[in-house]
Amino acid sequence: MITGKHLISGEWLAGERTFRSEPYRGIGREYAQGTAADVDQAVRQAVVAFDSFSRTSRRRRSDFLNSIATKIEHNRARIIEICIEETGLIESRVSGEFTRTVNQLRYFASYIADNANDDNRHDTALPDRTPLPRPDLRMIQRPVGPVAVFGASNFPLAFSTAGGDTAAALAAGCPVVVKGHSAHPGTAELVAQCIEAAIVETSLHAGVFSQIQSSSFDAGQALVTHPEIKAVGFTGSLGGGRYLYDLCAARPEPIPFYGELGSINPVFMLEQALAANASGLAKEWVASLTFGAGQLCTNPGLLVLPQSDATESFISSARDEISQAGEQVLLTESIAESYRQGYQQLDSCADAVVVQRAHCGRRSVTPAIFRTTAKAWQQNEFFSEEVFGPLGQIVVADTTEDILTLARSLQGQLTCSIHCQEQDSGIAKQLLAIVEHKAGRVIFNGFPTGVEVSDAMVHGGPYPASTNFGATSVGSLSLRRFLRPVCFQNVPDAFLDSIDS
């Protein structure tokens, strides 16, 4: 049953004020509107929980994550039902995200159980070293403290209540306070109920997890400025993320803000690759561009092509393919409005030629493609801004140097992709040398949609793709965001047993 309440340290609490959800289907429900007092109560309980949770064994935290996964699996039908109702996402998309959410919880559970000394270091004592002896030094990664996590509009499961940031923080030994996203509060509550049940089953302190519902910035602002919050995980817009990032930096004690803020994910298709398979690549690009109504942070919104006969064939095939895509539902009315504004700005630009025109409704849109030149793209700053949704820009470059110059002008990206064949290797190598400094993930002969949860994955990139390009929000390395190295000098083993297990 959905109560519309906050979960604060094991208690379901109503609020004096409420907001009404706006589901794609069905009737909206009333949810408690989070306040600074709610946030303070949740964070203070997280501080109490941190004392014990930070010293739990890796095995116990692993059991906790596995228990969350099991509880979520047991409620699969209801969670998917409400998620579809709220977001308008198709069942296959939600089902796939549900499976990913469960799998990444189990992935972190397995990782911490099997890597007991991950990146811990030990320099043994050298008492006889001259001219000075060396003490015994142990560097151990320790949890930072209570972590704030913001639910993402476009990933109601995998990047929200029990998503990657929450799973990584809990795996690291940090209590979590989630600010649920107002686009899918019912989904958030159902998942929070599963986490609560797992806390009870594993006999952990109830303050290990809390969730505050909110449709305004007030709760989020109170959360990131609370003096006991030690790190923030965020997936969302550049504007909202930058606002919260600045709040974190302006605190008396600045804290890290791990924000993933969006990307246009450039795809470079080189001449021989196009000549070999123009129509096939067009079909694959359109499928990637329109997947999930283009509401993915890895959506390939920018395509750079050389001027050639194969390029014209590609564009013709892409237009034919995307014209069959039909109407797609966006997550919220505000996202649809942003898509409409981005589309209209491009449509009114003399340097942008419409390849496929869009229809923009209240919450449903059709995909669009625009075409421009490399020189025009660099002269119009708004071309480089993300239009969240199924909109693609094709840039046709006259020369190899135009392609390389455009690559050099790119801002930070989550991904950059290069399609090439052996005959393209000269320019491909030059491009690789440029884009490795522009993105967190470089892809050859593929498209960026789909992010593997694994040890080697990097989901982040130079600003504005993310606010900390040395971090990733996906994969085992994401745990490091919520750990800090502590050096223990000449500390007896008996004292370390409880924190290095």
Coordinates of C-alpha atoms in Angstrom, one line a residue:
M1 CA 0.0 0.0 0.0
I2 CA 1.2 3.5 -0.8
T3 CA 0.9 5.8 2.2
G4 CA 2.2 9.1 0.7
K5 CA 4.5 9.5 3.8
H6 CA 8.2 9.9 4.4
L7 CA 10.3 7.1 5.8
I8 CA 12.5 8.5 8.5
S9 CA 14.6 6.0 10.5
G10 CA 12.0 3.3 10.5
E11 CA 8.9 5.5 10.9
W12 CA 6.4 6.5 8.2
L13 CA 5.6 10.1 8.9
A14 CA 3.1 12.4 7.3
G15 CA 3.7 16.1 6.7
E16 CA 1.8 19.3 7.4
R17 CA 1.9 20.1 3.6
T18 CA 1.5 17.8 0.7
F19 CA 2.0 17.8 -3.1
R20 CA -0.1 15.9 -5.7
S21 CA 1.7 13.5 -8.1
E22 CA 1.0 13.8 -11.8
P23 CA 1.1 10.3 -13.2
Y24 CA 0.8 9.6 -16.9
R25 CA -2.1 7.3 -16.2
G26 CA -4.6 7.2 -13.4
I27 CA -5.3 9.7 -10.6
G28 CA -2.6 11.6 -8.7
R29 CA -2.0 10.9 -5.0
E30 CA -1.1 13.2 -2.2
Y31 CA 2.4 12.9 -0.8
A32 CA 4.0 14.6 2.2
Q33 CA 6.1 17.6 1.2
G34 CA 9.5 17.4 2.9
T35 CA 10.7 20.2 5.1
A36 CA 14.0 21.2 6.6
A37 CA 12.8 19.7 9.9
D38 CA 12.1 16.4 8.2
V39 CA 15.6 16.4 6.7
D40 CA 17.2 17.3 10.0
Q41 CA 15.5 14.4 11.7
A42 CA 16.5 11.9 9.0
V43 CA 20.1 13.1 9.0
R44 CA 20.5 13.1 12.7
Q45 CA 19.3 9.5 12.8
A46 CA 21.8 8.7 10.0
V47 CA 24.6 10.1 12.2
V48 CA 23.6 7.8 15.1
A49 CA 23.4 4.8 12.7
F50 CA 26.8 5.7 11.2
D51 CA 28.6 4.8 14.4
S52 CA 27.6 1.2 14.2
F53 CA 27.0 0.8 10.4
S54 CA 30.5 2.1 9.5
R55 CA 32.0 -0.8 11.6
T56 CA 29.8 -3.6 10.3
S57 CA 31.6 -6.3 8.4
R58 CA 31.6 -6.4 4.7
R59 CA 29.7 -9.7 4.9
R60 CA 26.9 -8.1 6.9
R61 CA 26.6 -5.2 4.5
S62 CA 26.6 -7.7 1.6
D63 CA 23.8 -9.6 3.3
F64 CA 21.9 -6.3 3.7
L65 CA 22.2 -5.5 -0.1
N66 CA 21.2 -8.9 -1.1
S67 CA 18.2 -8.7 1.3
I68 CA 17.1 -5.4 -0.4
A69 CA 17.4 -7.0 -3.8
T70 CA 15.3 -10.0 -2.7
K71 CA 12.6 -7.8 -1.2
I72 CA 12.4 -5.7 -4.4
E73 CA 12.1 -8.9 -6.5
H74 CA 9.3 -10.1 -4.3
N75 CA 7.4 -6.9 -5.1
R76 CA 8.3 -6.8 -8.8
A77 CA 4.7 -6.7 -10.2
R78 CA 3.5 -3.9 -8.1
I79 CA 6.6 -1.8 -8.4
I80 CA 6.6 -2.1 -12.2
E81 CA 2.8 -1.4 -12.4
I82 CA 3.2 1.9 -10.4
C83 CA 6.3 2.9 -12.3
I84 CA 4.6 2.6 -15.6
E85 CA 1.6 4.4 -14.3
E86 CA 3.7 7.3 -13.1
T87 CA 6.3 7.7 -15.8
G88 CA 4.6 6.5 -19.0
L89 CA 7.6 4.4 -19.8
I90 CA 6.9 1.2 -21.8
E91 CA 6.8 -2.1 -19.9
S92 CA 10.0 -3.5 -21.5
R93 CA 11.9 -0.4 -20.6
V94 CA 10.8 -0.5 -16.9
S95 CA 11.3 -4.3 -16.7
G96 CA 14.8 -4.0 -18.0
E97 CA 15.6 -1.2 -15.5
F98 CA 14.0 -3.2 -12.7
T99 CA 16.3 -6.1 -13.5
R100 CA 19.3 -3.8 -13.6
T101 CA 18.5 -2.3 -10.2
V102 CA 18.3 -5.7 -8.6
N103 CA 21.4 -6.9 -10.4
Q104 CA 23.5 -3.9 -9.4
L105 CA 22.5 -4.4 -5.7
R106 CA 23.7 -8.0 -5.9
Y107 CA 26.8 -6.9 -7.8
F108 CA 27.8 -4.5 -5.0
A109 CA 27.0 -7.2 -2.5
S110 CA 29.3 -9.7 -4.2
Y111 CA 32.0 -7.1 -4.7
I112 CA 32.4 -6.1 -1.1
A113 CA 32.2 -9.7 0.0
D114 CA 35.0 -10.8 -2.3
N115 CA 37.3 -7.8 -2.1
A116 CA 38.0 -7.4 1.6
N117 CA 41.2 -5.5 1.0
D118 CA 40.3 -3.5 -2.1
D119 CA 42.9 -0.7 -2.5
N120 CA 44.0 -1.0 1.2
R121 CA 47.8 -0.8 1.5
H122 CA 50.4 -1.9 4.0
D123 CA 54.0 -0.8 4.4
T124 CA 55.5 -3.0 7.1
A125 CA 57.7 -1.6 9.7
L126 CA 61.4 -1.3 9.1
P127 CA 62.9 -0.8 12.6
D128 CA 66.5 -1.3 11.5
R129 CA 66.3 1.1 8.5
T130 CA 68.9 3.9 8.5
P131 CA 69.1 6.8 9.0
L132 CA 65.6 6.5 10.4
P133 CA 63.3 3.5 11.0
R134 CA 60.0 3.2 9.2
P135 CA 56.8 2.7 11.2
D136 CA 54.1 0.2 10.4
L137 CA 51.7 2.0 8.0
R138 CA 48.3 0.7 7.0
M139 CA 46.1 2.7 4.6
I140 CA 42.5 1.6 4.9
Q141 CA 39.5 3.0 3.0
R142 CA 36.9 4.2 5.5
P143 CA 33.3 5.4 5.0
V144 CA 32.9 9.2 4.9
G145 CA 29.6 9.5 6.8
P146 CA 25.9 10.1 5.9
V147 CA 25.3 10.5 2.2
A148 CA 22.5 12.4 0.4
V149 CA 21.1 10.8 -2.8
F150 CA 18.8 12.5 -5.2
G151 CA 16.3 10.4 -7.2
A152 CA 16.6 10.9 -10.9
S153 CA 13.6 11.7 -13.1
N154 CA 14.7 9.5 -16.0
F155 CA 15.7 6.4 -14.0
P156 CA 12.9 5.8 -11.4
L157 CA 14.6 2.6 -10.3
A158 CA 18.3 2.3 -11.3
F159 CA 19.3 5.8 -10.3
S160 CA 16.8 6.6 -7.5
T161 CA 15.7 5.1 -4.2
A162 CA 17.7 1.9 -4.3
G163 CA 19.8 2.8 -7.4
G164 CA 23.5 2.9 -8.0
D165 CA 24.3 5.8 -5.7
T166 CA 22.4 4.3 -2.7
A167 CA 23.8 0.9 -3.3
A168 CA 27.4 2.2 -3.5
A169 CA 27.0 4.3 -0.4
L170 CA 25.5 1.5 1.6
A171 CA 28.1 -1.0 0.4
A172 CA 30.8 1.5 1.6
G173 CA 29.2 1.6 5.1
C174 CA 27.5 5.0 4.8
P175 CA 23.9 5.6 5.8
V176 CA 21.8 7.2 3.1
V177 CA 19.1 9.9 3.1
V178 CA 17.2 10.0 -0.3
K179 CA 15.3 12.9 -1.6
G180 CA 12.7 11.1 -3.8
H181 CA 11.8 12.6 -7.2
S182 CA 8.4 14.1 -7.5
A183 CA 7.9 12.4 -11.0
H184 CA 7.6 9.0 -9.4
P185 CA 6.9 9.2 -5.7
G186 CA 4.8 6.0 -5.5
T187 CA 7.6 4.0 -7.1
A188 CA 10.0 5.5 -4.6
E189 CA 7.9 4.6 -1.6
L190 CA 7.4 1.0 -2.7
V191 CA 11.1 0.6 -3.0
A192 CA 11.7 2.3 0.3
Q193 CA 9.4 -0.2 1.9
C194 CA 11.6 -3.0 0.6
I195 CA 14.7 -1.3 2.1
E196 CA 13.0 -0.9 5.4
A197 CA 12.1 -4.6 5.5
A198 CA 15.7 -5.5 4.7
I199 CA 16.9 -3.3 7.6
V200 CA 14.6 -5.2 9.9
E201 CA 15.7 -8.6 8.5
T202 CA 19.4 -7.8 9.0
S203 CA 19.0 -6.1 12.4
L204 CA 20.6 -2.8 11.3
H205 CA 20.0 0.6 12.9
A206 CA 16.8 2.1 11.3
G207 CA 18.7 5.3 10.6
V208 CA 20.8 3.5 7.9
F209 CA 18.2 4.6 5.4
S210 CA 15.6 7.4 5.2
Q211 CA 13.6 8.9 2.3
I212 CA 12.1 12.4 2.1
Q213 CA 9.4 13.1 -0.5
S214 CA 9.4 16.5 -2.1
S215 CA 8.3 18.4 -5.2
S216 CA 10.4 21.6 -4.4
F217 CA 14.0 22.6 -4.0
D218 CA 13.5 23.3 -0.2
A219 CA 14.2 19.7 1.0
G220 CA 17.1 19.3 -1.4
Q221 CA 18.7 22.5 -0.3
A222 CA 18.3 21.6 3.4
L223 CA 19.8 18.2 2.6
V224 CA 23.0 19.3 0.9
T225 CA 23.6 22.1 3.4
H226 CA 23.0 20.0 6.5
P227 CA 26.4 20.0 8.4
E228 CA 26.3 16.2 9.0
I229 CA 25.9 15.2 5.3
K230 CA 29.4 14.3 4.0
A231 CA 28.8 13.6 0.3
V232 CA 26.0 13.9 -2.3
G233 CA 25.1 11.7 -5.3
F234 CA 23.0 13.4 -8.0
T235 CA 21.7 12.6 -11.5
G236 CA 19.8 15.4 -13.2
S237 CA 19.8 18.6 -15.1
L238 CA 22.8 21.0 -15.5
G239 CA 20.9 23.9 -13.9
G240 CA 19.6 21.9 -10.8
G241 CA 22.9 20.1 -10.4
R242 CA 25.0 23.3 -10.6
Y243 CA 22.8 25.0 -8.0
L244 CA 23.3 22.1 -5.5
Y245 CA 27.0 21.9 -6.4
D246 CA 27.5 25.6 -5.5
L247 CA 25.6 25.1 -2.2
C248 CA 28.0 22.2 -1.3
A249 CA 31.0 24.3 -2.2
A250 CA 29.7 27.3 -0.1
R251 CA 29.2 25.3 3.1
P252 CA 31.5 26.1 6.1
E253 CA 32.7 22.5 5.5
P254 CA 32.6 22.0 1.7
I255 CA 31.7 18.5 0.7
P256 CA 32.0 16.5 -2.6
F257 CA 29.0 16.8 -4.9
Y258 CA 29.0 13.8 -7.3
G259 CA 26.7 15.2 -10.0
E260 CA 26.0 13.6 -13.4
L261 CA 24.6 16.5 -15.3
G262 CA 24.0 15.4 -18.9
S263 CA 25.8 15.1 -22.2
I264 CA 25.2 15.2 -25.9
N265 CA 27.4 12.1 -26.4
P266 CA 29.0 12.9 -29.8
V267 CA 29.3 10.1 -32.4
F268 CA 31.9 10.5 -35.2
M269 CA 31.2 8.3 -38.3
L270 CA 34.2 8.3 -40.6
E271 CA 34.2 7.9 -44.4
Q272 CA 34.9 4.3 -44.9
A273 CA 32.6 3.1 -42.1
L274 CA 29.8 5.1 -43.7
A275 CA 30.5 3.8 -47.2
A276 CA 30.4 0.2 -46.0
N277 CA 27.1 0.4 -44.1
A278 CA 25.3 3.8 -44.3
S279 CA 21.8 2.4 -44.0
G280 CA 22.7 -0.1 -41.3
L281 CA 24.4 2.6 -39.2
A282 CA 21.4 5.0 -39.7
K283 CA 19.0 2.3 -38.3
E284 CA 21.3 1.7 -35.3
W285 CA 21.7 5.4 -34.6
V286 CA 18.0 6.1 -34.7
A287 CA 17.3 3.1 -32.5
S288 CA 19.8 4.5 -29.9
L289 CA 18.5 8.0 -30.3
T290 CA 14.9 7.1 -29.7
F291 CA 15.4 4.4 -27.1
G292 CA 13.4 5.3 -23.9
A293 CA 12.1 8.4 -25.8
G294 CA 15.7 9.7 -25.8
Q295 CA 15.5 10.3 -22.0
L296 CA 18.9 8.7 -21.3
C297 CA 22.0 10.5 -20.1
T298 CA 23.9 8.6 -22.9
N299 CA 21.6 9.5 -25.7
P300 CA 23.7 10.1 -28.9
G301 CA 22.3 13.6 -29.6
L302 CA 25.2 14.8 -31.8
L303 CA 26.4 13.0 -35.0
V304 CA 29.4 14.2 -37.0
L305 CA 29.7 13.0 -40.6
P306 CA 32.2 13.8 -43.4
Q307 CA 30.8 15.2 -46.6
S308 CA 30.3 12.3 -49.0
D309 CA 27.7 10.4 -51.1
A310 CA 27.4 7.9 -48.3
T311 CA 26.6 10.7 -45.9
E312 CA 23.6 11.7 -48.0
S313 CA 22.5 8.1 -48.1
F314 CA 22.8 7.9 -44.3
I315 CA 20.7 11.0 -43.8
S316 CA 18.0 9.7 -46.1
S317 CA 17.9 6.4 -44.3
A318 CA 17.8 8.0 -40.9
R319 CA 14.9 10.2 -42.0
D320 CA 13.0 7.2 -43.3
E321 CA 13.7 5.3 -40.1
I322 CA 12.8 8.0 -37.6
S323 CA 9.6 8.9 -39.5
Q324 CA 8.3 5.5 -38.4
A325 CA 9.1 6.0 -34.7
G326 CA 5.8 7.6 -33.9
E327 CA 4.8 9.5 -30.7
Q328 CA 6.7 8.9 -27.5
V329 CA 5.7 9.7 -23.9
L330 CA 8.1 11.9 -21.9
L331 CA 8.5 11.5 -18.1
T332 CA 6.9 14.8 -17.1
E333 CA 5.2 17.8 -18.6
S334 CA 8.2 20.0 -17.7
I335 CA 10.5 17.7 -19.6
A336 CA 8.1 17.9 -22.6
E337 CA 8.1 21.7 -22.4
S338 CA 11.9 21.8 -22.3
Y339 CA 12.0 19.5 -25.4
R340 CA 9.6 21.8 -27.1
Q341 CA 11.7 24.9 -26.3
G342 CA 14.9 23.2 -27.5
Y343 CA 13.2 22.0 -30.7
Q344 CA 11.8 25.5 -31.4
Q345 CA 15.2 27.2 -30.8
L346 CA 16.8 24.9 -33.4
D347 CA 13.8 25.3 -35.8
S348 CA 14.2 29.0 -35.7
C349 CA 17.9 29.0 -36.4
A350 CA 18.9 29.8 -40.0
D351 CA 21.9 27.5 -39.7
A352 CA 19.8 24.5 -38.8
V353 CA 18.0 22.5 -41.5
V354 CA 15.1 20.3 -40.5
V355 CA 15.6 16.6 -41.6
Q356 CA 12.6 15.3 -39.6
R357 CA 10.1 17.7 -38.0
A358 CA 8.7 17.0 -34.5
H359 CA 5.2 17.2 -33.1
C360 CA 5.2 18.4 -29.4
G361 CA 2.2 17.7 -27.3
R362 CA 1.5 18.1 -23.6
R363 CA 3.6 15.1 -22.6
S364 CA 4.0 13.2 -25.9
V365 CA 6.4 14.1 -28.7
T366 CA 7.8 12.7 -31.9
P367 CA 11.5 12.5 -32.7
A368 CA 13.3 15.1 -34.6
I369 CA 16.6 15.5 -36.6
F370 CA 18.3 18.7 -37.6
R371 CA 21.2 19.2 -40.0
T372 CA 24.0 21.8 -39.9
T373 CA 27.6 22.4 -40.9
A374 CA 30.7 22.0 -38.7
K375 CA 31.4 25.8 -38.9
A376 CA 27.8 26.7 -38.0
W377 CA 27.7 24.3 -35.1
Q378 CA 30.7 25.9 -33.5
Q379 CA 29.4 29.5 -34.1
N380 CA 26.0 28.8 -32.4
E381 CA 26.6 28.1 -28.7
F382 CA 23.1 26.6 -28.1
F383 CA 23.9 23.8 -30.6
S384 CA 26.1 22.2 -27.9
E385 CA 23.3 22.3 -25.2
E386 CA 21.5 19.0 -24.5
V387 CA 17.9 18.7 -25.6
F388 CA 16.6 16.0 -23.3
G389 CA 14.5 13.7 -25.5
P390 CA 14.6 12.1 -28.9
L391 CA 16.3 14.9 -30.8
G392 CA 19.4 14.5 -32.9
Q393 CA 21.7 16.9 -34.6
I394 CA 23.7 15.8 -37.7
V395 CA 26.8 17.9 -38.4
V396 CA 28.3 17.5 -41.9
A397 CA 32.0 18.5 -42.0
D398 CA 33.6 19.5 -45.3
T399 CA 37.2 18.5 -44.3
T400 CA 39.0 16.2 -41.9
E401 CA 40.3 19.3 -40.1
D402 CA 36.7 20.5 -39.6
I403 CA 36.0 17.2 -37.8
L404 CA 39.1 17.5 -35.6
T405 CA 38.4 21.2 -34.8
L406 CA 34.9 20.4 -33.8
A407 CA 36.2 17.6 -31.5
R408 CA 38.6 20.0 -29.9
S409 CA 35.8 22.4 -29.2
L410 CA 33.6 19.9 -27.3
Q411 CA 32.8 20.4 -23.7
G412 CA 33.1 17.5 -21.3
Q413 CA 31.0 14.4 -22.2
L414 CA 29.9 11.2 -20.7
T415 CA 30.8 9.3 -23.9
C416 CA 32.3 9.9 -27.3
S417 CA 31.9 7.3 -30.1
I418 CA 34.0 6.7 -33.3
H419 CA 32.8 4.5 -36.1
C420 CA 35.7 3.5 -38.5
Q421 CA 37.2 0.9 -40.6
E422 CA 40.9 0.1 -41.2
Q423 CA 41.2 2.7 -43.9
D424 CA 39.9 5.4 -41.5
S425 CA 42.6 4.6 -38.9
G426 CA 44.6 7.8 -39.6
I427 CA 41.9 10.2 -38.6
A428 CA 40.5 7.8 -36.0
K429 CA 43.8 7.9 -34.1
Q430 CA 43.8 11.7 -34.2
L431 CA 40.2 11.7 -33.0
L432 CA 41.0 9.3 -30.2
A433 CA 43.9 11.5 -28.9
I434 CA 41.4 14.4 -28.6
V435 CA 38.2 12.7 -27.3
E436 CA 40.0 10.8 -24.5
H437 CA 40.3 14.1 -22.8
K438 CA 36.7 15.0 -23.5
A439 CA 34.8 12.0 -22.2
G440 CA 34.7 9.3 -19.5
R441 CA 34.0 6.5 -22.0
V442 CA 35.2 6.2 -25.6
I443 CA 33.4 3.7 -27.8
F444 CA 34.5 2.3 -31.1
N445 CA 32.0 1.0 -33.6
G446 CA 29.1 1.1 -31.2
F447 CA 26.5 3.5 -29.6
P448 CA 26.5 4.7 -26.1
T449 CA 23.1 3.8 -24.8
G450 CA 23.5 1.0 -22.2
V451 CA 25.9 1.3 -19.4
E452 CA 27.4 -2.0 -18.1
V453 CA 27.7 -2.3 -14.3
S454 CA 31.2 -3.6 -14.0
D455 CA 34.6 -3.0 -12.6
A456 CA 36.0 -1.2 -15.7
M457 CA 33.0 1.0 -16.4
V458 CA 33.3 4.8 -16.1
H459 CA 30.1 6.7 -16.1
G460 CA 31.2 10.3 -15.7
G461 CA 33.4 12.8 -17.5
P462 CA 34.8 16.3 -17.5
Y463 CA 32.4 19.1 -16.6
P464 CA 29.6 19.7 -17.5
A465 CA 29.0 16.0 -18.0
S466 CA 29.8 15.5 -14.3
T467 CA 31.1 17.6 -11.5
N468 CA 33.9 15.3 -10.6
F469 CA 35.6 13.8 -13.6
G470 CA 37.8 11.6 -11.5
A471 CA 34.8 9.6 -10.3
T472 CA 32.2 7.3 -11.8
S473 CA 28.5 6.7 -10.8
V474 CA 28.4 3.2 -12.2
G475 CA 30.6 0.2 -11.4
S476 CA 32.7 -0.9 -8.5
L477 CA 34.9 2.2 -8.6
S478 CA 31.8 4.2 -7.7
L479 CA 32.2 3.1 -4.1
R480 CA 35.4 5.2 -3.8
R481 CA 33.2 8.3 -3.8
F482 CA 32.0 7.4 -0.4
L483 CA 35.2 6.2 1.1
R484 CA 38.3 8.2 2.3
P485 CA 41.8 6.8 2.9
V486 CA 43.0 6.8 6.5
C487 CA 46.5 5.9 7.4
F488 CA 46.9 3.9 10.7
Q489 CA 50.4 4.1 12.0
N490 CA 51.7 1.5 14.5
V491 CA 48.1 0.5 15.4
P492 CA 47.9 -3.0 16.7
D493 CA 46.1 -5.6 14.6
A494 CA 43.6 -6.2 17.4
F495 CA 42.3 -2.6 17.0
L496 CA 42.0 -2.9 13.3
D497 CA 40.1 -6.2 13.1
S498 CA 36.7 -4.5 13.5
I499 CA 37.3 -2.0 10.6
D500 CA 39.1 -4.1 8.1
S501 CA 36.8 -7.1 7.7

